[in-house]
């Protein structure tokens, strides 16, 4: 069996140029670093505007040059942990040197992309400008009067509450949630009404419940008209009218969330076929396998290999080979259910995980796919090209194993199908 290719994991940096116009409209700094973490390979306009440098000037600087010295050690230590695999992402606040000489603050969320062997391909950092947040926080501490004047004119949504009963909401907060007046906010029985039920539990956490002086979380809120949107909420305790009061500053981060989701989707999807790549397949598959074990439900796996694919490439070229791969993926989607997880493992090798299917049901599905492929005829000039597939079928849960072990077992059954002459389905025995 051919060794799985790591090609899907090279997809993100190659595609950033294609997405540049999208990146540059997102109000969020995005920076891509090389595998050693020192060289920036791509930066969007939002980050350039944030630090005041041109794109070329930013790309020419090595990692750490733009960071204030006092914040560099924490950044480097977090990057080291990311590279070593101790963490899969980190979030920190750091200061940057603006080209004009002043300091700007950024909230940085960084993650790492790895290939199938676990080697680092790239680092991606999302940089949110929190300079105004920091300046506002410093101003809020001066005095209650100055605090009130400031928040009245802040472009962040700011609310004060005790035990979730609103005491004050600035204009930006009222507009953020789509209400007509501050009084409507004050008349709410509880500010919990502003939180979407699916994220209510973490969002309801208040710093009064523990020893924290501040909290910073993201969750989904609900506007007056029912529209859902993502917010970032920073909360801290102030002395308001002589009593401890929670002050929350909120901003709409819906666009940032969309950008992050697009990048994650890009990093876990095979661009040619639209199937999950190996990483995406494992992420979804492991979750499904855990669910099946927890509830004692059946789940099966099909390991699939397109027959004589190398000969097709050699005889007709890679363009036709790509067409064959895309056609096969389309056939899979027409045969399998929406909840089934289709992944391209590399080259002409595919796998599908079938939730709720025992061995007999999986065998039936495999035969449907084999027959559907056998019926395909692709026009190649005046000739026609047929497609056949060899399939190995196993049921998970027969023995304790993780997804990787289950796939290895399915691959062995697939090898039996190829040895049996290809264009056939072989099912595990016993």
Coordinates of C-alpha atoms in Angstrom, one line a residue:
X1 CA 0.0 0.0 0.0
X2 CA 1.4 3.4 -0.9
X3 CA 2.6 5.6 2.0
X4 CA 0.0 8.4 2.7
X5 CA 1.0 11.7 1.2
X6 CA 1.3 14.8 3.3
X7 CA 0.2 17.0 0.4
X8 CA -3.1 18.1 2.0
X9 CA -1.1 19.7 4.9
X10 CA 0.7 21.9 2.4
X11 CA -2.6 23.3 1.3
X12 CA -2.9 26.2 3.7
X13 CA 0.2 28.3 2.8
X14 CA -0.3 27.6 -0.9
X15 CA -3.9 28.8 -0.7
X16 CA -3.2 32.0 1.3
X17 CA -2.3 33.9 -1.8
X18 CA -5.7 32.9 -3.3
X19 CA -7.4 34.1 -0.2
X20 CA -5.5 37.3 0.1
X21 CA -8.3 39.5 -1.0
X22 CA -10.5 37.9 1.7
X23 CA -7.8 38.1 4.4
X24 CA -7.3 41.8 3.7
X25 CA -11.0 42.6 4.3
X26 CA -11.1 40.8 7.7
X27 CA -10.6 43.3 10.6
X28 CA -8.2 40.9 12.2
X29 CA -4.4 40.7 11.8
X30 CA -3.3 37.3 10.3
X31 CA 0.3 36.3 10.1
X32 CA 1.7 33.0 8.8
X33 CA 5.2 31.9 9.8
X34 CA 7.7 29.4 8.4
X35 CA 8.2 26.0 10.0
X36 CA 11.1 27.3 12.2
X37 CA 8.8 30.1 13.4
X38 CA 11.2 32.9 12.5
X39 CA 10.2 34.1 9.1
X40 CA 6.9 35.6 8.1
X41 CA 5.6 34.1 4.9
X42 CA 2.3 35.9 4.6
X43 CA 0.7 38.8 6.4
X44 CA -2.6 40.6 5.8
X45 CA -3.3 44.3 5.5
X46 CA -5.0 44.5 8.9
X47 CA -1.8 43.5 10.6
X48 CA 0.3 45.9 8.5
X49 CA -2.1 48.7 9.5
X50 CA -1.9 47.6 13.1
X51 CA 1.9 48.0 13.3
X52 CA 2.1 50.8 10.8
X53 CA 4.6 49.1 8.4
X54 CA 4.2 48.1 4.8
X55 CA 3.7 44.4 3.9
X56 CA 7.2 44.1 2.6
X57 CA 8.7 45.7 5.7
X58 CA 6.9 43.3 8.0
X59 CA 7.9 40.2 5.9
X60 CA 11.6 41.3 6.0
X61 CA 11.6 41.4 9.8
X62 CA 12.4 38.2 11.8
X63 CA 10.2 37.0 14.6
X64 CA 10.4 39.1 17.7
X65 CA 11.7 42.3 16.1
X66 CA 8.3 44.0 16.3
X67 CA 7.6 42.8 19.9
X68 CA 8.4 44.9 22.9
X69 CA 11.5 43.3 24.7
X70 CA 9.7 42.8 28.0
X71 CA 7.0 40.7 26.2
X72 CA 9.4 38.7 24.0
X73 CA 10.3 35.9 26.5
X74 CA 6.7 34.9 27.0
X75 CA 6.1 34.8 23.3
X76 CA 9.2 32.7 22.6
X77 CA 8.3 30.3 25.5
X78 CA 4.8 29.9 24.1
X79 CA 6.1 29.3 20.6
X80 CA 8.5 26.6 22.0
X81 CA 5.7 24.8 23.7
X82 CA 3.6 25.0 20.5
X83 CA 6.5 23.5 18.5
X84 CA 7.2 20.7 21.0
X85 CA 3.5 19.7 21.1
X86 CA 3.0 20.6 24.8
X87 CA 0.1 22.8 23.7
X88 CA -1.8 23.0 20.4
X89 CA -2.5 26.7 20.6
X90 CA -2.0 29.7 22.9
X91 CA -3.5 33.1 23.6
X92 CA -1.5 36.0 25.0
X93 CA -1.5 39.7 25.1
X94 CA 1.6 41.4 24.0
X95 CA 2.9 44.8 22.9
X96 CA 4.2 45.8 19.5
X97 CA 6.4 48.6 18.4
X98 CA 4.5 50.8 16.0
X99 CA 6.5 52.3 13.1
X100 CA 5.7 55.8 14.5
X101 CA 7.3 54.9 17.8
X102 CA 4.4 54.3 20.1
X103 CA 3.3 51.0 21.6
X104 CA 0.2 49.0 20.4
X105 CA -1.3 46.0 22.1
X106 CA -2.4 42.9 20.4
X107 CA -4.2 39.8 21.7
X108 CA -2.5 37.0 19.8
X109 CA -3.9 33.5 19.3
X110 CA -1.4 31.2 17.6
X111 CA -1.8 27.6 16.4
X112 CA 0.5 25.2 14.5
X113 CA -0.2 23.1 11.4
X114 CA 1.6 19.7 11.3
X115 CA 1.9 17.0 8.6
X116 CA 0.9 13.4 9.1
X117 CA 4.2 12.7 10.8
X118 CA 3.7 15.5 13.3
X119 CA 6.3 17.8 11.8
X120 CA 5.6 21.5 11.9
X121 CA 4.6 23.0 8.5
X122 CA 3.5 26.5 9.5
X123 CA 2.4 28.7 12.4
X124 CA -0.6 30.9 12.1
X125 CA -1.2 33.9 14.4
X126 CA -4.5 35.9 14.7
X127 CA -3.7 39.3 16.1
X128 CA -6.6 41.4 17.5
X129 CA -5.9 45.1 18.2
X130 CA -6.7 45.6 21.9
X131 CA -4.8 48.9 22.2
X132 CA -8.0 50.8 22.8
X133 CA -9.1 48.1 25.4
X134 CA -5.9 48.7 27.4
X135 CA -6.2 52.4 27.2
X136 CA -9.8 52.3 28.3
X137 CA -8.9 50.0 31.2
X138 CA -6.3 52.4 32.5
X139 CA -8.7 55.4 32.1
X140 CA -11.4 53.5 33.9
X141 CA -9.3 53.2 37.0
X142 CA -8.8 57.0 37.4
X143 CA -12.1 57.9 38.9
X144 CA -15.8 57.0 38.7
X145 CA -16.6 60.3 37.0
X146 CA -13.9 60.0 34.5
X147 CA -14.9 56.4 34.0
X148 CA -18.5 57.3 33.3
X149 CA -17.5 60.0 30.8
X150 CA -15.2 57.6 29.0
X151 CA -17.6 54.6 28.7
X152 CA -20.4 56.8 27.6
X153 CA -18.4 57.5 24.5
X154 CA -16.6 54.2 24.1
X155 CA -17.2 52.3 20.8
X156 CA -17.1 49.0 22.8
X157 CA -20.3 47.8 24.3
X158 CA -20.0 48.3 28.1
X159 CA -22.5 47.3 30.8
X160 CA -22.5 47.3 34.6
X161 CA -24.4 44.7 36.5
X162 CA -24.8 43.1 39.9
X163 CA -26.1 39.6 40.0
X164 CA -27.0 39.9 36.3
X165 CA -29.3 42.8 36.9
X166 CA -28.1 45.7 34.6
X167 CA -27.3 49.0 36.2
X168 CA -25.9 50.8 33.2
X169 CA -25.4 50.2 29.5
X170 CA -23.6 52.6 27.1
X171 CA -24.9 53.5 23.7
X172 CA -22.5 51.1 22.0
X173 CA -23.9 48.2 24.1
X174 CA -27.5 49.1 23.3
X175 CA -26.7 49.2 19.6
X176 CA -24.6 46.0 19.8
X177 CA -27.7 44.1 20.9
X178 CA -30.1 45.9 18.7
X179 CA -32.2 47.6 21.4
X180 CA -33.7 51.1 21.0
X181 CA -32.7 52.5 24.4
X182 CA -30.6 51.9 27.5
X183 CA -33.9 51.5 29.5
X184 CA -34.8 48.4 27.6
X185 CA -31.6 46.8 28.8
X186 CA -32.2 48.0 32.4
X187 CA -35.7 46.5 32.3
X188 CA -34.5 43.0 31.5
X189 CA -35.1 40.6 34.4
X190 CA -31.6 39.2 33.9
X191 CA -28.8 39.9 31.5
X192 CA -28.7 36.2 30.9
X193 CA -31.5 36.9 28.4
X194 CA -28.8 38.3 26.1
X195 CA -26.9 35.0 26.0
X196 CA -27.7 32.1 23.6
X197 CA -28.8 29.0 25.5
X198 CA -26.1 26.8 23.8
X199 CA -23.4 28.9 25.4
X200 CA -25.1 30.0 28.6
X201 CA -23.2 27.9 31.1
X202 CA -19.7 29.3 30.4
X203 CA -21.0 32.7 29.7
X204 CA -22.8 32.8 33.1
X205 CA -19.6 32.4 34.9
X206 CA -18.9 35.5 37.0
X207 CA -15.8 36.6 38.7
X208 CA -17.7 36.9 42.0
X209 CA -17.8 33.1 42.1
X210 CA -14.0 32.7 42.5
X211 CA -10.8 34.4 43.2
X212 CA -10.3 35.8 39.7
X213 CA -10.1 39.6 39.4
X214 CA -10.8 39.5 35.6
X215 CA -12.4 37.1 33.1
X216 CA -12.1 37.0 29.3
X217 CA -14.4 34.7 27.4
X218 CA -16.1 34.3 24.0
X219 CA -19.6 33.1 23.5
X220 CA -22.8 33.5 21.4
X221 CA -25.3 36.3 22.2
X222 CA -28.8 37.1 21.0
X223 CA -29.9 40.4 19.7
X224 CA -33.4 41.8 20.4
X225 CA -34.6 40.5 17.0
X226 CA -33.2 37.0 17.7
X227 CA -30.1 37.3 15.6
X228 CA -27.2 35.3 17.0
X229 CA -23.6 36.7 17.0
X230 CA -20.3 36.1 18.6
X231 CA -18.9 38.4 21.3
X232 CA -15.7 38.7 23.3
X233 CA -16.4 39.7 26.8
X234 CA -13.9 41.1 29.3
X235 CA -15.2 41.4 32.8
X236 CA -13.7 42.9 36.0
X237 CA -14.9 44.3 39.3
X238 CA -15.1 48.0 40.0
X239 CA -16.4 50.1 42.9
X240 CA -19.6 51.6 41.6
X241 CA -21.7 53.7 43.9
X242 CA -19.8 52.2 46.8
X243 CA -20.6 48.5 45.9
X244 CA -18.6 45.9 44.1
X245 CA -20.0 45.8 40.5
X246 CA -19.2 43.8 37.4
X247 CA -18.1 45.8 34.4
X248 CA -18.2 44.0 31.1
X249 CA -16.8 45.3 27.9
X250 CA -18.0 43.5 24.8
X251 CA -17.1 43.5 21.1
X252 CA -18.6 41.7 18.1
X253 CA -16.1 39.1 16.9
X254 CA -18.4 37.4 14.4
X255 CA -16.1 38.3 11.4
X256 CA -13.0 36.9 13.3
X257 CA -14.8 33.7 14.0
X258 CA -15.8 33.3 10.3
X259 CA -12.1 33.8 9.3
X260 CA -10.9 31.3 11.9
X261 CA -13.5 28.7 10.7
X262 CA -12.5 29.3 7.1
X263 CA -8.9 28.6 8.0
X264 CA -9.7 25.5 10.0
X265 CA -11.9 24.2 7.1
X266 CA -9.1 24.9 4.7
X267 CA -6.6 23.1 6.8
X268 CA -8.7 19.9 7.2
X269 CA -10.2 19.5 3.7
X270 CA -8.7 18.0 0.5
X271 CA -8.9 20.8 -2.0
X272 CA -9.2 18.5 -5.0
X273 CA -12.0 16.1 -4.0
X274 CA -13.7 18.1 -1.2
X275 CA -13.3 15.1 1.1
X276 CA -11.7 15.4 4.5
X277 CA -7.9 15.1 4.4
X278 CA -6.2 12.8 6.8
X279 CA -6.2 15.3 9.6
X280 CA -9.9 16.2 9.2
X281 CA -10.8 12.5 8.9
X282 CA -9.0 11.7 12.2
X283 CA -10.5 14.6 14.1
X284 CA -14.1 13.7 13.1
X285 CA -13.5 9.9 13.2
X286 CA -12.0 9.8 16.7
X287 CA -15.0 11.8 18.0
X288 CA -17.4 9.4 16.3
X289 CA -15.4 6.3 17.6
X290 CA -15.6 7.7 21.2
X291 CA -19.3 8.2 20.8
X292 CA -19.9 4.7 19.5
X293 CA -17.9 3.2 22.4
X294 CA -19.6 5.3 25.0
X295 CA -23.1 4.3 23.9
X296 CA -22.1 0.8 22.7
X297 CA -23.2 1.6 19.1
X298 CA -21.9 -0.1 15.9
X299 CA -19.5 1.7 13.6
X300 CA -17.6 0.4 10.6
X301 CA -14.8 1.5 8.3
X302 CA -14.2 1.0 4.6
X303 CA -10.6 1.3 3.3
X304 CA -10.7 1.9 -0.5
X305 CA -8.1 2.0 -3.2
X306 CA -8.8 3.0 -6.9
X307 CA -7.6 0.1 -9.0
X308 CA -4.6 0.7 -11.4
X309 CA -4.6 4.4 -10.7
X310 CA -0.9 4.8 -11.4
X311 CA -1.4 3.3 -14.8
X312 CA -4.2 5.9 -15.5
X313 CA -1.8 8.7 -14.5
X314 CA 1.0 7.3 -16.6
X315 CA -1.1 6.7 -19.7
X316 CA -3.3 9.8 -19.7
X317 CA -1.6 12.4 -17.4
X318 CA -2.4 13.9 -14.0
X319 CA -5.3 16.0 -15.3
X320 CA -7.3 12.9 -16.0
X321 CA -6.1 11.4 -12.8
X322 CA -7.5 14.3 -10.9
X323 CA -10.7 14.0 -12.8
X324 CA -10.9 10.3 -11.7
X325 CA -10.3 11.2 -8.1
X326 CA -13.0 13.9 -8.1
X327 CA -15.4 11.6 -9.8
X328 CA -14.8 8.9 -7.3
X329 CA -15.4 11.3 -4.4
X330 CA -18.6 12.5 -6.0
X331 CA -19.8 8.9 -6.3
X332 CA -19.0 8.2 -2.7
X333 CA -21.1 11.2 -1.6
X334 CA -24.0 9.9 -3.7
X335 CA -23.8 6.5 -2.2
X336 CA -23.0 7.3 1.5
X337 CA -25.1 9.2 4.0
X338 CA -24.6 12.7 5.1
X339 CA -23.4 11.5 8.6
X340 CA -20.8 9.2 7.0
X341 CA -17.2 10.6 7.2
X342 CA -15.3 10.4 3.9
X343 CA -11.6 11.0 3.9
X344 CA -8.8 11.0 1.3
X345 CA -5.9 9.3 3.0
X346 CA -3.4 10.1 0.3
X347 CA -3.1 9.6 -3.5
X348 CA -5.8 7.2 -4.6
X349 CA -6.5 5.9 -1.1
X350 CA -9.7 6.8 0.6
X351 CA -11.6 5.7 3.7
X352 CA -15.1 6.2 5.0
X353 CA -16.4 5.7 8.5
X354 CA -20.0 4.6 8.8
X355 CA -21.7 5.4 12.1
X356 CA -24.5 3.1 13.3
X357 CA -23.5 0.5 10.6
X358 CA -22.6 -3.0 11.6
X359 CA -20.5 -5.3 9.4
X360 CA -23.5 -6.5 7.3
X361 CA -24.7 -3.0 6.6
X362 CA -21.2 -1.8 5.8
X363 CA -20.7 -4.7 3.4
X364 CA -23.9 -3.7 1.6
X365 CA -22.8 -0.1 1.4
X366 CA -19.4 -1.2 0.0
X367 CA -21.0 -3.3 -2.7
X368 CA -23.2 -0.4 -3.7
X369 CA -20.2 1.8 -4.1
X370 CA -18.2 -0.9 -6.0
X371 CA -21.1 -1.4 -8.4
X372 CA -21.6 2.4 -8.8
X373 CA -17.9 2.8 -9.7
X374 CA -18.1 -0.1 -12.1
X375 CA -20.9 1.6 -14.0
X376 CA -18.8 4.8 -14.6
X377 CA -17.5 5.6 -18.0
X378 CA -15.4 8.7 -18.5
X379 CA -14.9 10.1 -21.9
X380 CA -11.3 10.3 -23.0
X381 CA -11.2 11.6 -26.5
X382 CA -13.1 9.0 -28.5
X383 CA -12.5 6.3 -25.9
X384 CA -14.1 5.5 -22.6
X385 CA -12.3 4.9 -19.3
X386 CA -13.8 2.7 -16.6
X387 CA -13.2 3.0 -12.8
X388 CA -13.0 0.1 -10.3
X389 CA -12.3 0.1 -6.7
X390 CA -11.0 -2.4 -4.1
X391 CA -12.6 -2.2 -0.7
X392 CA -11.7 -3.7 2.7
X393 CA -14.5 -3.7 5.3
X394 CA -14.2 -3.9 9.1
X395 CA -16.4 -3.3 12.1
X396 CA -14.9 -1.3 15.0
X397 CA -15.4 -2.3 18.6
X398 CA -14.7 -5.9 17.9
X399 CA -11.4 -5.4 19.7
X400 CA -10.2 -2.4 21.8
X401 CA -8.4 0.0 19.4
X402 CA -8.1 3.6 18.4
X403 CA -8.9 5.0 14.9
X404 CA -5.3 4.5 13.7
X405 CA -5.3 0.9 14.7
X406 CA -8.8 0.3 13.1
X407 CA -7.6 1.9 9.8
X408 CA -4.5 -0.4 9.8
X409 CA -6.8 -3.4 10.2
X410 CA -9.0 -2.2 7.4
X411 CA -5.9 -1.7 5.2
X412 CA -5.0 -5.3 5.7
X413 CA -8.4 -6.4 4.6
X414 CA -8.1 -4.0 1.6
X415 CA -4.8 -5.7 0.6
X416 CA -6.7 -9.0 0.5
X417 CA -9.2 -7.4 -1.9
X418 CA -6.3 -6.3 -4.2
X419 CA -4.7 -9.7 -4.0
X420 CA -8.0 -11.3 -4.9
X421 CA -7.9 -9.5 -8.3
X422 CA -9.2 -6.0 -7.5
X423 CA -12.7 -4.7 -8.2
X424 CA -14.1 -6.6 -5.2
X425 CA -15.1 -6.2 -1.5
X426 CA -13.5 -8.2 1.2
X427 CA -15.0 -8.3 4.7
X428 CA -13.2 -9.2 7.9
X429 CA -13.8 -12.7 9.1
X430 CA -15.0 -13.6 12.6

